[in-house]
PDB file of C-alpha atoms in Angstrom:
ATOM      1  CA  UNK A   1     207.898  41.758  48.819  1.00 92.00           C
ATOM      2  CA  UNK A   2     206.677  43.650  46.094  1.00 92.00           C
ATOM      3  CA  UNK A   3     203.904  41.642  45.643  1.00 94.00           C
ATOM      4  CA  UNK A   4     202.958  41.451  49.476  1.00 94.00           C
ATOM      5  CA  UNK A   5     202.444  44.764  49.361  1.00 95.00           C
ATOM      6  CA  UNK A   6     200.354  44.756  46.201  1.00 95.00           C
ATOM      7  CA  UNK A   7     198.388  42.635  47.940  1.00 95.00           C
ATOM      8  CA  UNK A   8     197.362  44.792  51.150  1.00 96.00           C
ATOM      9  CA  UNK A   9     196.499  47.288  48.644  1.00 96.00           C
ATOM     10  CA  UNK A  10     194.298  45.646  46.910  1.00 96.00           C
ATOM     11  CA  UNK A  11     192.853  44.871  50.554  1.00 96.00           C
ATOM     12  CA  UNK A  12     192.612  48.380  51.379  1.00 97.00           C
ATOM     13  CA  UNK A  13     190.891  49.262  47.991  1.00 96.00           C
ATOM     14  CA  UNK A  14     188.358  46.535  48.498  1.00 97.00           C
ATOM     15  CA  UNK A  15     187.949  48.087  52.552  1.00 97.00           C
ATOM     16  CA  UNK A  16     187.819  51.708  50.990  1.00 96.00           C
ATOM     17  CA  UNK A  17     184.849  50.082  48.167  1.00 96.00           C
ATOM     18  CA  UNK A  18     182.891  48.710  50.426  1.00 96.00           C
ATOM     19  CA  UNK A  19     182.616  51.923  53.114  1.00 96.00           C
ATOM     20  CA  UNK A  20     182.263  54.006  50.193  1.00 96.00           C
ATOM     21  CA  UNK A  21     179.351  51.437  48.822  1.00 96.00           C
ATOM     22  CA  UNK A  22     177.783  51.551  52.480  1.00 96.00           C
ATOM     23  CA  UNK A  23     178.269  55.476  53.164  1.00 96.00           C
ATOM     24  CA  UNK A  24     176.414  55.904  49.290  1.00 95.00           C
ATOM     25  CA  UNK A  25     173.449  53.903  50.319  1.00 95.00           C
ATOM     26  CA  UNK A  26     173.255  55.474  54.016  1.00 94.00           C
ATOM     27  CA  UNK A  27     173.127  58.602  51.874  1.00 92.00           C
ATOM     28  CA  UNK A  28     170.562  57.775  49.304  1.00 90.00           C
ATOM     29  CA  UNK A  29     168.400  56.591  52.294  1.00 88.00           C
ATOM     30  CA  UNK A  30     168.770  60.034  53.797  1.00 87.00           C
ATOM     31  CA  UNK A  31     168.105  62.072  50.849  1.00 84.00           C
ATOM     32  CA  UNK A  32     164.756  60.016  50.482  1.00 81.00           C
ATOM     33  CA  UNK A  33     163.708  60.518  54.407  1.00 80.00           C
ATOM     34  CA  UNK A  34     165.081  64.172  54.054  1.00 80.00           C
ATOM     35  CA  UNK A  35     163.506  65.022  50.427  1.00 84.00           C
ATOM     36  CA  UNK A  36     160.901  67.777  49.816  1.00 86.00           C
ATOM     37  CA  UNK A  37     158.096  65.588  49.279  1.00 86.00           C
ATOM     38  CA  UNK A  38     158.829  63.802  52.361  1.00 85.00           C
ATOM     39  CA  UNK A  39     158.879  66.925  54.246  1.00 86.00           C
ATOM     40  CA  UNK A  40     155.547  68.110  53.024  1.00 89.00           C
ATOM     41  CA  UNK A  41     153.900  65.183  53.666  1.00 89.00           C
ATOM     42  CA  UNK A  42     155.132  65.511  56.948  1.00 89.00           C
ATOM     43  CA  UNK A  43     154.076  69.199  57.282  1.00 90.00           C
ATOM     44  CA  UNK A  44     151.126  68.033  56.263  1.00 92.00           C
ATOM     45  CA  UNK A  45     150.277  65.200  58.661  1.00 92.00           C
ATOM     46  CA  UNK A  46     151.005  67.903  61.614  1.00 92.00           C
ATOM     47  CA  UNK A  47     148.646  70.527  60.385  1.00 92.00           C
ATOM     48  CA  UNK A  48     146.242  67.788  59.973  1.00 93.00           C
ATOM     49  CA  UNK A  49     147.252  66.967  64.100  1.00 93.00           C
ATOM     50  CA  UNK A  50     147.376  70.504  65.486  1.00 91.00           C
ATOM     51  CA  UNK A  51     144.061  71.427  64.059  1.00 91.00           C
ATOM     52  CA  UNK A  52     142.604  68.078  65.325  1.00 93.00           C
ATOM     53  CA  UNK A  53     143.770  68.815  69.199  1.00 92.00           C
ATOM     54  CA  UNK A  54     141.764  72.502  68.869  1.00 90.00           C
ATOM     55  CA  UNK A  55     138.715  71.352  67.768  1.00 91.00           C
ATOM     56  CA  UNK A  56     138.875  68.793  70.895  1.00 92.00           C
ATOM     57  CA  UNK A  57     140.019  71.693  72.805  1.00 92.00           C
ATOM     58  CA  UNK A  58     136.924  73.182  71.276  1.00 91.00           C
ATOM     59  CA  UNK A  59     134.859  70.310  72.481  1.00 92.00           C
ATOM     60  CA  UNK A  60     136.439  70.413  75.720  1.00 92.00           C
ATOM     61  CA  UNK A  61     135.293  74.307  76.493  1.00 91.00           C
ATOM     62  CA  UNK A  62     131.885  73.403  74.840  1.00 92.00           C
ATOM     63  CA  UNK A  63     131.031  70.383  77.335  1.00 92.00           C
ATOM     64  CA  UNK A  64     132.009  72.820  80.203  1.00 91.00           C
ATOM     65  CA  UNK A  65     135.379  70.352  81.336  1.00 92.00           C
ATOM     66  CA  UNK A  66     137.719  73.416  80.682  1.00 89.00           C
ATOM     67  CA  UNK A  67     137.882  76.609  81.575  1.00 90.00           C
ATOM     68  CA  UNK A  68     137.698  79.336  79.317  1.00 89.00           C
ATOM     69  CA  UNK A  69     140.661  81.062  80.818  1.00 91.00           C
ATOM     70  CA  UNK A  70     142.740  77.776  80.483  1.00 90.00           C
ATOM     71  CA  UNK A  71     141.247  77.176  76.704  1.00 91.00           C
ATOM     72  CA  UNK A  72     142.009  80.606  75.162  1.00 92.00           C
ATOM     73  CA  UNK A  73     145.949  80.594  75.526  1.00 92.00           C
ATOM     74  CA  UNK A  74     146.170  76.990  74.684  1.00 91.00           C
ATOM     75  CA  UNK A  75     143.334  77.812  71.712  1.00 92.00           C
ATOM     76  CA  UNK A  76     145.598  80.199  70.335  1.00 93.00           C
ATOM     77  CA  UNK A  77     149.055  78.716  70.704  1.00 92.00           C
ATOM     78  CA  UNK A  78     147.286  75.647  68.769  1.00 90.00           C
ATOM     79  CA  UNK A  79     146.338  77.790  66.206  1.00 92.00           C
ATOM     80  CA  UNK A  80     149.326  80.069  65.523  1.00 93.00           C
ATOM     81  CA  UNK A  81     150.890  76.334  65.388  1.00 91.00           C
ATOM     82  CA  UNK A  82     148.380  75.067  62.652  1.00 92.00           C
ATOM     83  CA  UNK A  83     148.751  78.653  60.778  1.00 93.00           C
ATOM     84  CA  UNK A  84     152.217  78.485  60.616  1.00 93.00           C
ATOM     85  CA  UNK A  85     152.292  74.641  59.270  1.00 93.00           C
ATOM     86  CA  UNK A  86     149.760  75.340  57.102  1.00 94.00           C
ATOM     87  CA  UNK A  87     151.807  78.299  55.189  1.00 94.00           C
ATOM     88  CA  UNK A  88     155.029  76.482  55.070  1.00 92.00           C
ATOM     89  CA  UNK A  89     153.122  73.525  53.579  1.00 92.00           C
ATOM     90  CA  UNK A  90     151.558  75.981  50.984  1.00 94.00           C
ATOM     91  CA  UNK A  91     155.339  77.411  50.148  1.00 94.00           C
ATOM     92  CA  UNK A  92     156.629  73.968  49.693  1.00 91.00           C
ATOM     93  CA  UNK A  93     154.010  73.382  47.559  1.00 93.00           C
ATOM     94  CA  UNK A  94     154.631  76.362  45.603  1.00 94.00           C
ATOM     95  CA  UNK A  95     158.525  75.891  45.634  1.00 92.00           C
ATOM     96  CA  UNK A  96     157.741  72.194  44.354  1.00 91.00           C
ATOM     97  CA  UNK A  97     155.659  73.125  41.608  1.00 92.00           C
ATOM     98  CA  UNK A  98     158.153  75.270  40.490  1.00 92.00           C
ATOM     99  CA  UNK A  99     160.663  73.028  40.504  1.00 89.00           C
ATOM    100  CA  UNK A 100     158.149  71.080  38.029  1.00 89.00           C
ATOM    101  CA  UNK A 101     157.065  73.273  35.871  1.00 90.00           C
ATOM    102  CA  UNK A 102     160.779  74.365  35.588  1.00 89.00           C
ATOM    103  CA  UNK A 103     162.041  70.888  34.722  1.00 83.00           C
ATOM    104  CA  UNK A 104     159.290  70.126  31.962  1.00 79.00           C
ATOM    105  CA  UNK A 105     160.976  71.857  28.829  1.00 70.00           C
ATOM    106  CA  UNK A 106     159.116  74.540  27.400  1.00 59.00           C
ATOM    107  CA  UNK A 107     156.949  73.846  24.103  1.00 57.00           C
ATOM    108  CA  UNK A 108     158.542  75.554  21.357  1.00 57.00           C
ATOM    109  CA  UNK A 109     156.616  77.763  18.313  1.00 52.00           C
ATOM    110  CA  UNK A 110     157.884  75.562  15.759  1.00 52.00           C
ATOM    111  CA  UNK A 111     157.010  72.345  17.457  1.00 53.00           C
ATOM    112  CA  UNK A 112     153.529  72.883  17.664  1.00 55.00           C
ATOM    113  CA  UNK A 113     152.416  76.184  15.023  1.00 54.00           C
ATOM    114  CA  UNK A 114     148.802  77.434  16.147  1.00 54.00           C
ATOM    115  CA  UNK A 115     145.959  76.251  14.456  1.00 57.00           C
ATOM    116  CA  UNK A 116     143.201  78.367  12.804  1.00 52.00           C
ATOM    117  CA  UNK A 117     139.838  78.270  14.883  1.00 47.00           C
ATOM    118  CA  UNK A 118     137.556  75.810  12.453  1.00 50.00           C
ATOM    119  CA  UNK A 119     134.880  77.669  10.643  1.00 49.00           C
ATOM    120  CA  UNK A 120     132.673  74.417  11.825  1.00 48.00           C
ATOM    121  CA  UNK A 121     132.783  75.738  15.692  1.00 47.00           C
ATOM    122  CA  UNK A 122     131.338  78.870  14.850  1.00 48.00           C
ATOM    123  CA  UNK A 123     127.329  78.582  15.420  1.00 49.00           C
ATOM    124  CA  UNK A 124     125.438  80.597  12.704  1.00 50.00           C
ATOM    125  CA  UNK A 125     123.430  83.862  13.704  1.00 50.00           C
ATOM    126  CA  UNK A 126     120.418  83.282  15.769  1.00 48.00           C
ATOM    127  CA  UNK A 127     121.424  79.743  17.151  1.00 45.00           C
ATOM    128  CA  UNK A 128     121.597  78.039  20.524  1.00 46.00           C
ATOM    129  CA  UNK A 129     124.875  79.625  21.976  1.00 47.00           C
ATOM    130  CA  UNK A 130     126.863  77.577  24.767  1.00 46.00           C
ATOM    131  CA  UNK A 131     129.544  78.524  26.925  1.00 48.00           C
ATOM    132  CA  UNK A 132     132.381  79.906  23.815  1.00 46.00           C
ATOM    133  CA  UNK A 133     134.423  77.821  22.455  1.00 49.00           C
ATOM    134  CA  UNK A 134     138.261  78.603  23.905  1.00 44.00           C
ATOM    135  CA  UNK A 135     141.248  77.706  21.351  1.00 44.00           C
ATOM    136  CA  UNK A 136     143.980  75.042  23.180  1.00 48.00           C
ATOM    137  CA  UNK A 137     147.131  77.319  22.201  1.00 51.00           C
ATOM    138  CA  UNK A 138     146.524  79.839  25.402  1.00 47.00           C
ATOM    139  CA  UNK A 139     148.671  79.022  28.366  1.00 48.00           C
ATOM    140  CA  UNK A 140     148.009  78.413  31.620  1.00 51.00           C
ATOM    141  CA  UNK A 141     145.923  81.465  33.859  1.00 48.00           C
ATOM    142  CA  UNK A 142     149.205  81.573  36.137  1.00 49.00           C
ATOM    143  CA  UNK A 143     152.165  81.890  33.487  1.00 46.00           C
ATOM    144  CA  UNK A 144     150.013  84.758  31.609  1.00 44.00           C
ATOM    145  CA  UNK A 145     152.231  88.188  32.681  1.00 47.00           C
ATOM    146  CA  UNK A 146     149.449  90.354  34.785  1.00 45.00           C
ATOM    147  CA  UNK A 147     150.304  93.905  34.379  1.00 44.00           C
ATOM    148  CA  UNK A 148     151.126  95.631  37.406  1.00 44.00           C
ATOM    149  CA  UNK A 149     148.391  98.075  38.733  1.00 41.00           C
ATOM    150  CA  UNK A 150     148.148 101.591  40.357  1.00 42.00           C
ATOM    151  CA  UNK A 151     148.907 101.750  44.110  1.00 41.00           C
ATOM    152  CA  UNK A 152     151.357 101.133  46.969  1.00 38.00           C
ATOM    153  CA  UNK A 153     153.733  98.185  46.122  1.00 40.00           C
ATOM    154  CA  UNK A 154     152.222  96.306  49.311  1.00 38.00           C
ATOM    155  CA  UNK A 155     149.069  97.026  47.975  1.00 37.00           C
ATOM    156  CA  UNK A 156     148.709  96.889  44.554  1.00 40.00           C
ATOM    157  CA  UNK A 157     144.871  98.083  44.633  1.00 40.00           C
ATOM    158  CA  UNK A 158     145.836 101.090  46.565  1.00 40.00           C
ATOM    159  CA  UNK A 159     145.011 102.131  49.824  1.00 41.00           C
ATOM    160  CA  UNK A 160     141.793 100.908  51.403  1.00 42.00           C
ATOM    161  CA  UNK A 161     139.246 103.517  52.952  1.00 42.00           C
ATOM    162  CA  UNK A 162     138.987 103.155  56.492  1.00 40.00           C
ATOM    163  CA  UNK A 163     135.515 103.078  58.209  1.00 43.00           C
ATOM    164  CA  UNK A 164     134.688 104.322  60.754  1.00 43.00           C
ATOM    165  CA  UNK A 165     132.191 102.256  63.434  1.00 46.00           C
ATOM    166  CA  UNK A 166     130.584 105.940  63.565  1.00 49.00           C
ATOM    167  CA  UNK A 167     129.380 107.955  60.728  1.00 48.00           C
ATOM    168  CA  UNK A 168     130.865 111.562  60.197  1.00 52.00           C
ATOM    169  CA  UNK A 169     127.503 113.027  59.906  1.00 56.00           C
ATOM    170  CA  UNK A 170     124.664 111.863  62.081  1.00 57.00           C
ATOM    171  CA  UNK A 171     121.381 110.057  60.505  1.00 59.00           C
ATOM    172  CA  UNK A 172     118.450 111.881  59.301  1.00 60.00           C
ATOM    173  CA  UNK A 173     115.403 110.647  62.117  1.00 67.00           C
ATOM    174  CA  UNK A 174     113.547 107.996  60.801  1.00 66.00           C
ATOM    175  CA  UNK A 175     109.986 108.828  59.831  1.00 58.00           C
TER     176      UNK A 175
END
């Protein structure tokens, strides 16, 4: 009896393996469909459609087959639609670089010491000068730190003057 019953376990455990097996690759499958790259791409392919359909909605008002009250709500819902796809493709973007540049490991100081700039690069007095020569130890533009600036913290250049369609003070006559 004892065995008997060892043996429907073992049945069950082989059951249980192979749903679990199934259920992993169901899930693997999913994570690829469902992945961030996969998403952009797709983000990417409907930007690509929703500007497509306003330009023929463009055409369409152009050749005179629709009206411009029927093509400027239509105009504009097509391009709040490609405005909006278009930003969350450039976040993704953003959030997957990130991710990248985040999962590289960082070069370390000791790893890779900086190197003095040869005297050999430097072009004597009075000769041909090119563009300047740039040593390969600076980092990237956007890791530099950029120091913050004076102004609002929504604007950090400060507020903008307004102008005015009008001058305050009229124009001298013209001569």
């Amino acid at each position: 009896m004892g065995r008997a019953a060892l043996a429907i376990k073992y049945q069950e455990l082989r059951e249980v393996a192979e749903s679990c097996a199934d259920k992993l690759q169901r899930l693997e499958e999913s994570m690829h469909r469902w992945s961030p790259h996969c998403a952009l791409g797709w983000l990417q392919a409907e930007l690509e459609e929703a500007e497509q359909e306003a330009e023929e909605q463009m055409e369409q008002l152009l050749l005179g087959e629709q009206s411009l009250e029927a093509f400027l709500p239509a105009f504009q819902r097509g391009r709040a639609l490609a405005h909006l796809r278009r930003t969350q493709a450039e976040k993704l973007q953003e959030l997957l670089r990130r991710r990248e540049r985040s999962a590289q490991p960082a070069p370390t100081a000791a790893a890779d010491p900086p190197r003095p700039f040869p005297a050999a690069a430097v072009p004597p007095t009075g000769a041909a000068r090119g563009p300047p020569a740039v040593p390969r130890s600076l980092p990237p533009l956007d890791s530099r730190p950029v120091p913050p600036l004076k102004g609002s913290p929504g604007c950090p250049l400060g507020p903008a003057p307004l102008l005015s369609p009008r001058p305050s003070q009229p124009e001298p006559p013209h001569r």
